[in-house]
Coordinates of C-alpha atoms and ligand atoms in Angstrom, one line a residue:
X831 CA -26.5 46.4 61.3
X832 CA -29.1 44.6 63.8
X833 CA -26.9 43.3 66.4
X834 CA -29.5 40.4 67.3
X835 CA -29.2 38.9 63.6
X836 CA -26.5 36.4 63.0
X837 CA -25.4 35.0 60.4
X838 CA -24.8 31.1 59.7
X839 CA -20.9 30.5 59.9
X840 CA -21.5 29.0 56.2
X841 CA -21.6 32.4 54.7
X842 CA -18.3 33.5 53.8
X843 CA -16.9 37.1 52.2
X844 CA -17.0 35.9 48.7
X845 CA -20.7 34.8 49.1
X846 CA -21.8 38.7 49.4
X847 CA -19.1 40.3 47.8
X848 CA -19.5 42.2 44.4
X849 CA -18.7 41.6 41.8
X850 CA -21.1 38.1 41.3
X851 CA -19.7 36.0 38.3
X852 CA -21.6 37.7 35.8
X853 CA -21.3 41.7 36.4
X854 CA -18.9 43.6 35.3
X855 CA -15.0 43.1 36.6
X856 CA -14.7 45.5 40.1
X857 CA -14.0 49.4 39.2
X858 CA -10.9 50.0 39.8
X859 CA -8.2 53.0 39.3
X860 CA -4.2 52.3 39.0
X861 CA -1.7 54.2 41.3
X862 CA -0.1 55.4 38.7
X863 CA -0.6 56.6 35.1
X864 CA -4.3 57.3 34.8
X865 CA -5.5 60.2 33.2
X866 CA -7.5 63.2 34.5
X867 CA -10.3 62.1 31.5
X868 CA -10.1 58.5 32.1
X869 CA -10.7 58.7 35.8
X870 CA -13.2 61.5 35.0
X871 CA -15.3 58.6 32.8
X872 CA -15.3 55.9 35.4
X873 CA -16.4 58.3 37.7
X874 CA -19.4 59.6 35.4
X875 CA -20.2 56.0 33.9
X876 CA -20.5 54.8 37.6
X877 CA -22.3 55.7 40.6
X878 CA -20.2 53.8 43.2
X879 CA -19.8 55.3 46.6
X880 CA -15.8 54.8 46.1
X881 CA -13.0 52.9 44.1
X882 CA -10.0 50.7 45.3
X883 CA -6.4 51.8 44.3
X884 CA -4.0 49.4 42.4
X885 CA -0.8 48.6 41.7
X886 CA -1.4 47.5 37.9
X887 CA -4.8 46.2 36.2
X888 CA -2.2 42.5 36.0
X889 CA -1.5 42.3 39.5
X890 CA -4.9 43.7 41.3
X891 CA -2.8 44.6 44.6
X892 CA -4.0 46.7 46.3
X893 CA -2.8 50.4 47.5
X894 CA -5.6 51.9 48.9
X895 CA -9.3 53.5 48.8
X896 CA -10.5 56.1 47.7
X897 CA -14.2 58.0 48.4
X898 CA -15.5 58.9 44.9
X899 CA -16.9 62.9 46.5
X900 CA -13.2 63.4 47.2
X901 CA -12.1 62.3 44.2
X902 CA -14.5 64.6 42.3
X903 CA -13.8 67.6 44.7
X904 CA -9.9 67.4 44.0
X905 CA -10.5 66.9 40.5
X906 CA -12.3 69.9 40.0
X907 CA -10.4 72.1 42.5
X908 CA -7.2 70.8 40.0
X909 CA -8.8 71.9 37.1
X910 CA -9.7 74.8 38.7
X911 CA -6.9 75.7 40.3
X912 CA -3.9 74.2 39.9
X913 CA -1.5 75.5 37.0
X914 CA -1.6 73.7 34.2
X915 CA -3.7 70.2 35.1
X916 CA -6.0 69.8 31.9
X917 CA -7.6 66.0 31.5
X918 CA -4.8 64.3 29.6
X919 CA -2.8 65.2 32.9
X920 CA -1.9 61.8 35.1
X921 CA -3.0 61.0 38.2
X922 CA -0.7 59.7 40.6
X923 CA -1.4 58.0 44.7
X924 CA 2.0 57.4 44.3
X925 CA 4.7 58.5 46.7
X926 CA 7.0 59.4 44.3
X927 CA 6.1 61.0 41.2
X928 CA 8.4 60.0 37.8
X929 CA 9.4 62.7 35.6
X930 CA 7.1 63.8 33.3
X931 CA 8.0 63.2 29.5
X932 CA 8.6 66.7 28.1
X933 CA 6.0 68.8 27.0
X934 CA 3.4 66.7 28.7
X935 CA 0.8 68.4 31.1
X936 CA 2.1 68.9 35.0
X937 CA 0.8 65.4 37.0
X938 CA -2.1 65.6 39.4
X939 CA -0.8 64.3 42.7
X940 CA -3.9 62.5 45.2
X941 CA -1.9 60.4 47.6
X942 CA -3.3 62.5 50.3
X943 CA -6.7 61.8 49.9
X944 CA -6.5 58.0 49.7
X945 CA -7.3 55.8 52.4
X946 CA -3.8 54.1 53.4
X947 CA -5.1 51.5 55.1
X948 CA -8.7 50.4 53.7
X949 CA -10.2 47.5 56.0
X950 CA -9.7 43.8 53.8
X951 CA -11.0 40.4 54.6
X952 CA -10.0 37.3 52.8
X953 CA -12.8 35.5 50.9
X954 CA -12.6 32.7 53.4
X955 CA -13.4 34.7 56.3
X956 CA -16.8 34.1 58.0
X957 CA -19.5 36.4 57.4
X958 CA -20.6 36.3 60.9
X959 CA -17.3 37.9 61.6
X960 CA -17.2 40.5 58.8
X961 CA -20.5 41.8 60.4
X962 CA -18.8 42.0 64.4
X963 CA -16.0 44.0 62.0
X964 CA -18.8 46.4 60.4
X965 CA -20.5 46.8 63.5
X966 CA -17.8 47.3 65.8
X967 CA -15.6 49.2 63.0
X968 CA -18.8 51.1 61.7
X969 CA -17.3 50.2 58.4
X970 CA -19.1 51.5 55.5
X971 CA -17.0 49.3 53.2
X972 CA -14.7 46.3 53.6
X973 CA -12.1 44.7 51.0
X974 CA -12.3 41.7 49.5
X975 CA -9.0 39.5 48.4
X976 CA -7.0 36.8 47.8
X977 CA -3.5 35.6 47.9
X978 CA -3.2 39.0 48.1
X979 CA -5.0 40.2 45.0
X980 CA -8.2 42.0 45.5
X981 CA -11.0 40.2 44.6
X982 CA -14.0 42.5 45.4
X983 CA -15.9 44.7 47.7
X984 CA -19.0 44.4 50.4
X985 CA -20.6 47.6 51.4
X986 CA -22.5 47.8 54.0
X987 CA -26.1 47.6 52.2
X988 CA -24.8 44.5 50.4
X989 CA -25.1 42.6 54.0
X990 CA -28.2 44.0 54.7
X991 CA -29.7 43.4 51.1
X992 CA -28.5 39.6 51.8
X993 CA -29.7 39.2 55.5
X994 CA -32.7 40.0 54.0
X995 CA -32.6 37.7 51.4
X996 CA -31.7 35.3 53.6
X997 CA -34.4 35.7 56.3
X998 CA -36.6 34.9 53.4
X999 CA -35.2 32.3 51.9
X1000 CA -34.1 29.9 55.3
X1001 CA -34.6 31.8 58.4
X1002 CA -33.0 28.7 59.7
X1003 CA -29.8 30.4 57.9
X1004 CA -29.9 33.0 60.5
X1005 CA -29.3 32.6 63.8
X1006 CA -31.5 34.8 66.1
X1007 CA -29.8 34.9 69.5
Ligands
ADP1270 P1 -23.8 51.2 48.2 O1 -24.0 49.4 48.7 O2 -24.3 51.7 49.8 O3 -25.3 51.3 47.1 P2 -21.9 51.6 46.7 O4 -22.7 52.7 45.5 O5 -20.6 51.5 47.0 O6 -22.6 51.5 48.1 O7 -22.2 50.6 45.9 C1 -23.0 49.8 45.3 C2 -22.7 48.7 44.4 O8 -21.6 48.0 43.8 C3 -22.4 47.5 45.8 O9 -23.6 45.9 45.8 C4 -21.0 46.9 45.9 O10 -21.0 46.0 46.2 C5 -20.6 47.3 44.3 N1 -19.6 48.5 44.8 C6 -19.0 49.0 45.3 N2 -18.0 50.1 44.7 C7 -18.2 49.5 43.3 C8 -16.6 49.7 42.6 N3 -15.6 49.9 42.5 N4 -17.2 48.3 41.4 C9 -17.3 47.1 41.5 N5 -17.9 47.3 42.1 C10 -18.9 48.2 43.8

């Protein structure tokens, strides 16, 4: 991110975050109960670098963030080495793993690969502040919430694209200092 370019104060996190109104919803993983198979399809059907982990689809409360490559490696390893982990095994990002129903395959515990405190901003945060945080903390992505509910995600590329768009459309909306 070029330090010279600054956003005008009018641009907010909600203007840059994905998904857009017309996009499919954010791809998230729930903290308990998804099967290995379900997570593998999510990985196969999307190309995102990572997935927010939430308490439930209903609550959209953020628990953490998991990188795609860590998920892929952990599932592969578990399938190869961990006694009994199969497609139907449940994946848990929680600390406590409830007893599994009789005759169900052993669960896969993945809390260890989750970032427990991913950076978040609210949807009303001014983008110049978001950009500043990206630069200073060297972030690759940041999650966007509203009243504690997960709304979206902003990646470094999203910011760069938005900056380029703004520069084309309305050069005055970017302040050069
Ligand atoms: P990059 O922006 O570097 O290409 P990604 O491949 O992770 O990084 O993201 C591609 C696009 O999808 C970006 O616009 C980003 O905001 C969005 N995105 C990232 N992760 C998710 C997700 N889990 N669900 C929905 N959209 C996402």
